[in-house]
Structures are given as structure tokens and as C-alpha cells.
mmCIF file of C-alpha atoms in Angstrom:
data_model
loop_
_atom_site.group_PDB
_atom_site.id
_atom_site.type_symbol
_atom_site.label_atom_id
_atom_site.label_comp_id
_atom_site.label_asym_id
_atom_site.label_seq_id
_atom_site.Cartn_x
_atom_site.Cartn_y
_atom_site.Cartn_z
ATOM 1 C CA MET A 1 0.078 0.052 -0.033
ATOM 2 C CA GLU A 2 1.162 3.468 -0.803
ATOM 3 C CA THR A 3 2.052 5.846 2.044
ATOM 4 C CA PHE A 4 3.211 9.430 1.882
ATOM 5 C CA VAL A 5 6.582 10.589 4.278
ATOM 6 C CA LYS A 6 7.548 14.033 4.787
ATOM 7 C CA ILE A 7 11.189 14.218 3.908
ATOM 8 C CA ASN A 8 13.080 17.648 3.671
ATOM 9 C CA ASN A 9 9.837 19.436 3.968
ATOM 10 C CA VAL A 10 8.133 17.794 0.591
ATOM 11 C CA ALA A 11 5.787 14.722 0.866
ATOM 12 C CA LEU A 12 7.281 11.672 -1.160
ATOM 13 C CA CYS A 13 5.147 8.742 -1.962
ATOM 14 C CA ALA A 14 6.589 5.431 -1.226
ATOM 15 C CA GLU A 15 5.412 1.759 -0.719
ATOM 16 C CA THR A 16 7.090 -1.288 0.473
ATOM 17 C CA PHE A 17 6.923 -5.433 -0.610
ATOM 18 C CA GLY A 18 7.839 -7.638 1.652
ATOM 19 C CA GLU A 19 8.596 -8.068 5.380
ATOM 20 C CA PRO A 20 10.517 -5.515 7.084
ATOM 21 C CA ALA A 21 12.446 -8.563 9.061
ATOM 22 C CA ASP A 22 13.943 -9.107 5.403
ATOM 23 C CA VAL A 23 16.867 -7.748 3.809
ATOM 24 C CA PRO A 24 16.296 -4.360 2.502
ATOM 25 C CA VAL A 25 16.600 -3.247 -0.971
ATOM 26 C CA LEU A 26 15.997 0.528 -1.643
ATOM 27 C CA LEU A 27 14.911 0.843 -5.545
ATOM 28 C CA ILE A 28 15.578 4.364 -7.158
ATOM 29 C CA GLY A 29 13.874 5.079 -10.310
ATOM 30 C CA ASN A 30 12.139 8.055 -11.549
ATOM 31 C CA THR A 31 8.927 7.442 -10.348
ATOM 32 C CA MET A 32 7.876 4.019 -8.462
ATOM 33 C CA LEU A 33 6.816 2.474 -11.966
ATOM 34 C CA THR A 34 10.402 2.293 -12.822
ATOM 35 C CA TRP A 35 10.054 -0.779 -10.850
ATOM 36 C CA PRO A 36 6.613 -3.048 -12.273
ATOM 37 C CA ASP A 37 4.489 -4.653 -9.321
ATOM 38 C CA GLU A 38 5.673 -8.288 -10.436
ATOM 39 C CA LEU A 39 9.428 -7.391 -10.381
ATOM 40 C CA CYS A 40 9.297 -6.136 -6.604
ATOM 41 C CA GLU A 41 7.557 -9.176 -5.873
ATOM 42 C CA ARG A 42 9.662 -11.663 -7.277
ATOM 43 C CA LEU A 43 12.289 -9.615 -5.043
ATOM 44 C CA ALA A 44 9.987 -9.739 -1.917
ATOM 45 C CA ALA A 45 9.281 -13.255 -2.682
ATOM 46 C CA LEU A 46 13.110 -14.337 -2.185
ATOM 47 C CA ARG A 47 13.253 -12.636 1.315
ATOM 48 C CA ARG A 48 13.991 -8.910 0.351
ATOM 49 C CA PHE A 49 11.902 -6.224 1.940
ATOM 50 C CA VAL A 50 11.734 -3.795 -1.148
ATOM 51 C CA VAL A 51 11.089 -0.056 -0.713
ATOM 52 C CA ARG A 52 10.149 2.135 -3.839
ATOM 53 C CA TYR A 53 9.167 5.432 -4.150
ATOM 54 C CA ASP A 54 8.592 8.824 -6.266
ATOM 55 C CA LEU A 55 10.994 11.321 -6.783
ATOM 56 C CA ARG A 56 9.938 14.496 -5.598
ATOM 57 C CA GLY A 57 7.953 16.199 -8.369
ATOM 58 C CA THR A 58 6.554 12.857 -9.979
ATOM 59 C CA GLY A 59 4.137 10.535 -9.503
ATOM 60 C CA ARG A 60 2.018 11.276 -6.365
ATOM 61 C CA SER A 61 4.983 13.134 -4.231
ATOM 62 C CA GLU A 62 5.488 16.766 -3.766
ATOM 63 C CA GLY A 63 7.557 19.070 -5.774
ATOM 64 C CA SER A 64 8.465 21.266 -8.484
ATOM 65 C CA ALA A 65 10.288 20.328 -11.097
ATOM 66 C CA VAL A 66 12.675 23.491 -11.156
ATOM 67 C CA ASP A 67 12.884 24.070 -7.041
ATOM 68 C CA TYR A 68 15.568 21.006 -6.497
ATOM 69 C CA THR A 69 19.368 19.589 -6.788
ATOM 70 C CA LEU A 70 20.710 16.387 -7.503
ATOM 71 C CA ARG A 71 22.122 16.578 -3.896
ATOM 72 C CA ASP A 72 18.536 17.286 -2.816
ATOM 73 C CA LEU A 73 17.299 14.172 -4.079
ATOM 74 C CA VAL A 74 20.013 12.294 -2.727
ATOM 75 C CA ALA A 75 19.253 13.578 1.033
ATOM 76 C CA ASP A 76 15.824 12.233 -0.267
ATOM 77 C CA ALA A 77 16.849 8.742 -0.934
ATOM 78 C CA ALA A 78 18.424 8.764 2.657
ATOM 79 C CA GLY A 79 15.263 10.407 4.523
ATOM 80 C CA VAL A 80 13.605 7.536 2.507
ATOM 81 C CA LEU A 81 15.394 4.887 4.595
ATOM 82 C CA ASP A 82 15.229 6.441 7.908
ATOM 83 C CA ALA A 83 11.326 7.108 7.264
ATOM 84 C CA HIS A 84 11.253 3.034 7.200
ATOM 85 C CA GLY A 85 13.556 2.569 10.056
ATOM 86 C CA LEU A 86 16.439 1.660 7.674
ATOM 87 C CA GLY A 87 19.827 2.578 9.088
ATOM 88 C CA ALA A 88 21.020 0.856 5.590
ATOM 89 C CA ALA A 89 20.166 -0.525 2.530
ATOM 90 C CA HIS A 90 21.215 -2.388 -0.630
ATOM 91 C CA VAL A 91 20.467 0.536 -3.249
ATOM 92 C CA VAL A 92 19.289 -0.312 -7.051
ATOM 93 C CA GLY A 93 19.242 2.925 -8.942
ATOM 94 C CA PHE A 94 17.945 2.821 -12.306
ATOM 95 C CA GLY A 95 18.764 6.128 -15.217
ATOM 96 C CA THR A 96 18.733 9.351 -13.015
ATOM 97 C CA GLY A 97 18.563 6.827 -9.895
ATOM 98 C CA GLY A 98 22.006 5.476 -10.942
ATOM 99 C CA TRP A 99 23.202 9.255 -10.261
ATOM 100 C CA ILE A 100 21.797 9.201 -7.122
ATOM 101 C CA ALA A 101 22.556 5.704 -5.804
ATOM 102 C CA GLN A 102 26.282 6.641 -6.861
ATOM 103 C CA LEU A 103 26.210 10.081 -4.491
ATOM 104 C CA LEU A 104 24.680 8.124 -1.975
ATOM 105 C CA ALA A 105 27.154 5.651 -1.629
ATOM 106 C CA LEU A 106 29.538 8.390 -1.830
ATOM 107 C CA ASP A 107 27.927 11.090 0.794
ATOM 108 C CA TYR A 108 26.387 8.661 2.872
ATOM 109 C CA PRO A 109 28.553 5.644 2.890
ATOM 110 C CA GLU A 110 27.202 3.740 6.057
ATOM 111 C CA ARG A 111 23.753 4.331 4.924
ATOM 112 C CA VAL A 112 24.612 1.689 1.573
ATOM 113 C CA ALA A 113 25.433 -1.944 2.184
ATOM 114 C CA SER A 114 25.709 -2.578 -1.446
ATOM 115 C CA VAL A 115 24.747 -0.744 -4.608
ATOM 116 C CA ALA A 116 23.304 -1.920 -8.135
ATOM 117 C CA LEU A 117 23.671 0.542 -11.160
ATOM 118 C CA ILE A 118 21.494 -0.101 -14.061
ATOM 119 C CA ALA A 119 21.332 2.337 -17.487
ATOM 120 C CA THR A 120 23.257 4.849 -16.017
ATOM 121 C CA ARG A 121 26.486 6.543 -16.189
ATOM 122 C CA PRO A 122 29.370 8.511 -14.310
ATOM 123 C CA THR A 123 28.725 11.946 -15.448
ATOM 124 C CA ALA A 124 25.636 14.150 -14.974
ATOM 125 C CA PRO A 125 23.209 15.809 -17.987
ATOM 126 C CA GLY A 126 24.992 17.503 -20.650
ATOM 127 C CA PRO A 127 27.886 16.408 -22.738
ATOM 128 C CA ASN A 128 29.662 13.372 -21.468
ATOM 129 C CA ASP A 129 33.331 13.396 -21.112
ATOM 130 C CA ALA A 130 35.761 12.963 -24.147
ATOM 131 C CA ASP A 131 36.460 8.760 -23.499
ATOM 132 C CA LEU A 132 32.913 8.079 -22.890
ATOM 133 C CA PRO A 133 30.388 7.431 -25.636
ATOM 134 C CA GLU A 134 27.307 9.849 -25.880
ATOM 135 C CA HIS A 135 23.743 9.740 -27.005
ATOM 136 C CA ALA A 136 23.397 7.431 -30.228
ATOM 137 C CA PRO A 137 22.995 10.101 -33.042
ATOM 138 C CA GLU A 138 19.589 8.858 -33.944
ATOM 139 C CA VAL A 139 18.396 9.173 -30.568
ATOM 140 C CA THR A 140 19.860 12.711 -30.207
ATOM 141 C CA ALA A 141 18.409 13.360 -33.273
ATOM 142 C CA HIS A 142 14.915 11.825 -32.610
ATOM 143 C CA PHE A 143 14.453 14.142 -29.299
ATOM 144 C CA MET A 144 15.672 17.200 -30.572
ATOM 145 C CA ASN A 145 12.882 17.048 -33.441
ATOM 146 C CA ARG A 146 9.847 15.051 -31.553
ATOM 147 C CA PRO A 147 6.808 15.242 -32.598
ATOM 148 C CA ALA A 148 3.960 17.588 -31.263
ATOM 149 C CA VAL A 149 2.228 16.192 -28.265
ATOM 150 C CA ASP A 150 -1.105 17.404 -26.737
ATOM 151 C CA TRP A 151 -0.248 17.026 -22.717
ATOM 152 C CA THR A 152 -4.107 17.179 -21.628
ATOM 153 C CA ASP A 153 -4.849 13.815 -24.614
ATOM 154 C CA ARG A 154 -4.114 10.426 -23.066
ATOM 155 C CA ALA A 155 -4.104 9.051 -26.619
ATOM 156 C CA SER A 156 -1.448 11.464 -27.670
ATOM 157 C CA VAL A 157 0.618 11.664 -24.936
ATOM 158 C CA VAL A 158 0.852 7.643 -24.868
ATOM 159 C CA GLU A 159 1.622 7.672 -28.242
ATOM 160 C CA PHE A 160 4.282 9.735 -27.812
ATOM 161 C CA MET A 161 5.815 7.919 -24.998
ATOM 162 C CA LEU A 162 5.881 4.917 -27.062
ATOM 163 C CA GLY A 163 7.650 6.671 -30.088
ATOM 164 C CA ASN A 164 10.404 7.292 -27.371
ATOM 165 C CA ALA A 165 10.271 4.094 -25.791
ATOM 166 C CA ARG A 166 10.712 2.537 -29.442
ATOM 167 C CA ARG A 167 14.095 4.472 -29.559
ATOM 168 C CA LEU A 168 15.313 3.409 -26.477
ATOM 169 C CA ALA A 169 14.786 0.084 -26.864
ATOM 170 C CA GLY A 170 16.683 -3.198 -27.891
ATOM 171 C CA ALA A 171 16.185 -5.316 -30.706
ATOM 172 C CA GLY A 172 13.520 -7.066 -28.825
ATOM 173 C CA PHE A 173 10.979 -4.225 -28.047
ATOM 174 C CA ASP A 174 7.845 -5.468 -26.852
ATOM 175 C CA GLU A 175 4.796 -2.563 -27.897
ATOM 176 C CA ALA A 176 2.009 -4.009 -25.863
ATOM 177 C CA GLU A 177 4.399 -4.453 -22.623
ATOM 178 C CA ALA A 178 5.741 -0.477 -23.201
ATOM 179 C CA ARG A 179 2.247 0.694 -23.662
ATOM 180 C CA ALA A 180 0.397 -1.213 -20.291
ATOM 181 C CA GLY A 181 3.714 0.491 -18.055
ATOM 182 C CA ILE A 182 3.090 3.788 -20.019
ATOM 183 C CA GLU A 183 -0.431 4.128 -19.476
ATOM 184 C CA ARG A 184 -0.115 2.919 -16.037
ATOM 185 C CA ILE A 185 2.335 6.038 -14.807
ATOM 186 C CA HIS A 186 0.369 8.640 -17.208
ATOM 187 C CA ASP A 187 -3.081 7.239 -15.122
ATOM 188 C CA ARG A 188 -1.361 7.534 -11.724
ATOM 189 C CA ALA A 189 0.388 11.125 -12.264
ATOM 190 C CA ASP A 190 -0.759 13.591 -9.700
ATOM 191 C CA VAL A 191 -2.260 16.221 -12.101
ATOM 192 C CA VAL A 192 -4.376 17.741 -9.386
ATOM 193 C CA SER A 193 -1.421 19.517 -7.772
ATOM 194 C CA ARG A 194 0.989 19.932 -10.215
ATOM 195 C CA ASP A 195 0.953 21.441 -13.757
ATOM 196 C CA PRO A 196 -0.402 18.612 -16.115
ATOM 197 C CA GLY A 197 1.999 19.075 -18.731
ATOM 198 C CA GLU A 198 5.194 19.776 -16.263
ATOM 199 C CA ALA A 199 3.787 16.541 -14.077
ATOM 200 C CA LEU A 200 3.643 14.219 -17.157
ATOM 201 C CA ARG A 201 7.003 15.536 -18.799
ATOM 202 C CA ALA A 202 8.577 14.788 -15.311
ATOM 203 C CA ASP A 203 7.084 11.351 -14.546
ATOM 204 C CA LEU A 204 7.092 9.924 -18.343
ATOM 205 C CA MET A 205 10.510 11.809 -20.015
ATOM 206 C CA ALA A 206 12.466 12.716 -16.741
ATOM 207 C CA THR A 207 13.565 16.420 -18.493
ATOM 208 C CA ALA A 208 13.073 17.947 -15.198
ATOM 209 C CA PHE A 209 16.340 16.435 -14.050
ATOM 210 C CA ALA A 210 18.151 16.718 -17.634
ATOM 211 C CA VAL A 211 18.089 20.411 -16.530
ATOM 212 C CA MET A 212 18.600 20.241 -12.510
ATOM 213 C CA ASP A 213 21.819 21.493 -10.782
ATOM 214 C CA CYS A 214 23.919 18.698 -10.377
ATOM 215 C CA LYS A 215 27.210 20.186 -9.481
ATOM 216 C CA PRO A 216 29.956 19.533 -8.691
ATOM 217 C CA ARG A 217 31.209 16.063 -10.711
ATOM 218 C CA TRP A 218 31.679 13.017 -8.796
ATOM 219 C CA ARG A 219 33.269 10.966 -11.219
ATOM 220 C CA GLU A 220 36.508 11.699 -10.260
ATOM 221 C CA ARG A 221 35.472 9.914 -6.465
ATOM 222 C CA LEU A 222 34.267 7.122 -7.988
ATOM 223 C CA GLY A 223 37.538 4.826 -6.540
ATOM 224 C CA SER A 224 36.452 5.875 -3.203
ATOM 225 C CA ILE A 225 33.428 3.842 -3.505
ATOM 226 C CA THR A 226 33.558 1.290 -0.265
ATOM 227 C CA ALA A 227 30.297 -0.496 -1.066
ATOM 228 C CA PRO A 228 29.814 -3.929 -3.172
ATOM 229 C CA THR A 229 28.689 -2.796 -6.396
ATOM 230 C CA LEU A 230 26.985 -4.355 -9.615
ATOM 231 C CA VAL A 231 26.632 -2.477 -12.756
ATOM 232 C CA VAL A 232 23.963 -3.714 -15.144
ATOM 233 C CA HIS A 233 23.758 -2.503 -18.679
ATOM 234 C CA GLY A 234 21.792 -2.743 -21.920
ATOM 235 C CA GLU A 235 24.114 -4.122 -24.781
ATOM 236 C CA ASP A 236 22.382 -2.279 -27.424
ATOM 237 C CA ASP A 237 21.892 0.817 -24.850
ATOM 238 C CA PRO A 238 21.428 3.564 -27.527
ATOM 239 C CA PHE A 239 20.793 6.791 -24.901
ATOM 240 C CA PHE A 240 23.755 5.322 -22.514
ATOM 241 C CA PRO A 241 25.461 3.152 -24.929
ATOM 242 C CA LEU A 242 27.612 0.340 -22.952
ATOM 243 C CA GLY A 243 30.833 2.220 -22.544
ATOM 244 C CA ASN A 244 29.276 4.293 -19.952
ATOM 245 C CA GLY A 245 28.545 1.114 -18.059
ATOM 246 C CA GLN A 246 31.900 -0.394 -18.311
ATOM 247 C CA ALA A 247 33.442 2.763 -17.146
ATOM 248 C CA LEU A 248 31.449 2.682 -13.773
ATOM 249 C CA ALA A 249 32.760 -0.952 -13.341
ATOM 250 C CA ALA A 250 36.087 0.094 -14.102
ATOM 251 C CA GLU A 251 36.305 2.622 -12.003
ATOM 252 C CA ILE A 252 34.366 1.413 -8.571
ATOM 253 C CA PRO A 253 36.845 -0.850 -7.072
ATOM 254 C CA GLY A 254 35.627 -4.463 -7.473
ATOM 255 C CA ALA A 255 32.795 -3.806 -9.148
ATOM 256 C CA GLU A 256 30.970 -6.784 -11.387
ATOM 257 C CA LEU A 257 29.481 -5.902 -14.591
ATOM 258 C CA VAL A 258 26.658 -8.028 -16.025
ATOM 259 C CA VAL A 259 25.586 -7.059 -19.506
ATOM 260 C CA LEU A 260 21.585 -7.641 -21.012
ATOM 261 C CA PRO A 261 22.304 -8.888 -24.640
ATOM 262 C CA GLY A 262 19.589 -7.171 -27.077
ATOM 263 C CA THR A 263 18.731 -4.948 -24.072
ATOM 264 C CA GLY A 264 18.310 -1.173 -23.993
ATOM 265 C CA ASN A 265 17.606 1.563 -22.085
ATOM 266 C CA GLU A 266 14.928 -0.451 -20.394
ATOM 267 C CA LEU A 267 14.412 -3.324 -18.137
ATOM 268 C CA PRO A 268 11.889 -5.407 -19.915
ATOM 269 C CA ARG A 269 10.199 -8.372 -18.494
ATOM 270 C CA ARG A 270 12.384 -10.618 -20.599
ATOM 271 C CA THR A 271 15.245 -9.274 -18.418
ATOM 272 C CA TRP A 272 13.854 -10.152 -15.138
ATOM 273 C CA ASP A 273 15.323 -13.965 -15.149
ATOM 274 C CA VAL A 274 18.972 -12.476 -15.377
ATOM 275 C CA LEU A 275 18.396 -9.166 -13.281
ATOM 276 C CA VAL A 276 16.710 -10.856 -10.307
ATOM 277 C CA PRO A 277 19.071 -13.904 -9.063
ATOM 278 C CA ALA A 278 21.916 -11.332 -10.099
ATOM 279 C CA LEU A 279 20.388 -8.544 -7.671
ATOM 280 C CA VAL A 280 19.523 -11.589 -4.992
ATOM 281 C CA ARG A 281 23.131 -12.571 -5.461
ATOM 282 C CA HIS A 282 24.662 -9.527 -4.940
ATOM 283 C CA THR A 283 22.595 -8.621 -2.074
ATOM 284 C CA SER A 284 23.081 -12.065 -0.256
#
């Protein structure tokens, strides 16, 4: 069941799966629906106490897309642990959540039992470091020349986001699965307390995170991460190409790299038979 916890003067929406006495796992994505119910239930069935939540300004959490920094989101993650009575947890971050997870491991090492970084990179939004691969040219061209969308029309938004999902996916794109996920995120977005267009863009596109203040850099500090680290990356990720995940695994001491074949910037159901055992092993 969803609950609201007050953290840093913002009400964040969170949900748990499993028993509090089990191994704690904090999932950080964009909204809590980055992590589908069935994926959370699989982890809970394997004796994991799973906590997922909406970042501020997404889902049903309070906040605006313009009034926070990446470090605020890191402090929020620590606050979510506090709210659930967890001194430490195994932290799993996808995309933007991967930046939060890296900084949580760096700035709050006592709170991080281990860290798993999925579909992310060691640098913030903007031009990448010269030794790291940038977004695939076709992805950049698509997002620079996106078709018009009516954010007040559900069908328009869903079709628009399906087009984006196709661009980010690997060869085995499952349109029905992607559509169902997009529709659920759309229908759950709190467009009452937030501007509808802003709310849906934040929930579905993570555009708010692309313009937030992420300074200072942290890549040069990755070698000081002491938490056991798992890096999971799609072999065919066109948004954060595989070289980004390889760099994370190379620069964090002792990190393990798991490459998902035929996978883009996504976590479709077909990857879970690899992902779930890897996370369970890593959090044991």
C-alpha cells in the first residue's frame, strides 16, 4: 500500500513489498513505477524487503521540477531509509536513480550495504566526457525533433511516449508491455497538485532531471566507493551506450558488470530472469 512520508519538507509517496525483517532493498528510479509490481513481488518472494518511491516532483510526490538539485534527491533517498527505520539498505538505481545511488554511496556510505547501477553513467546531464560514448546520433536527432504532443490528451501522450520507448529499446521491443507501463504511469501521475504538462513530462520523460543542478562532478570520486557494486547495462543501450556502464565497472573498485543482451535503456520483463538472480546474489 502506498504511504506518504515527510522528508526535507516534501511529502514523498512510497510503497513497500515483503517483510520488514527481510534484507532491505531501496529501488530508485524516476517514479516508483520504474520498478513494476511483479518485479518487486519477485524480489519480495526471495526474502527481500523492497522499498520504492516517487522522486520529488514525480508520481504522487510533492515538488516542482525547478526547485531542487541532484543533491536534494540524494538527501531524499537517505530520508526514505529513515522513514522506514532502515539504518542501511542495498541500493538499486536506474537511469537518474543511478546518479542518486552513486552519490548516496559516496556521501552516505554508512547507509549503503551495496549498490547496483542500472542503465546509467558516471557523469551528469549534458555533454559527456570525451572518453565516454554519447547518446546515439539517431536518438539525439529524435529527441531534438520530437513530434508534437498534446499533454492534455491521453492517447496523444501514450503514442508519443511509445515512439520514445521504441527509440530507447533493444531489438526485442515489446510494444504491448511498453504501452501498459506508459499508460499506468500516465494514469497515476498527480496532475491535480501539479501542472498537468509538467507532471507528465517529469513522470514519463525525466526532462526535469536533464536541467537540474547536478554540480559538483563525482566521477573522479568513484574509486572511493567501498560498497560492493553491481553494474547492469543493456548491450544495445542507445541513450547511455554500453561504454558508460563499462567505465563505472572499471572505476569502482571490485565492481561486477552484467550485460543484458539485446537490451536498450529499459528493463523489460524478458530481462528479469537475469536481473533478479543477479540482484539476489548481490544483496546476499
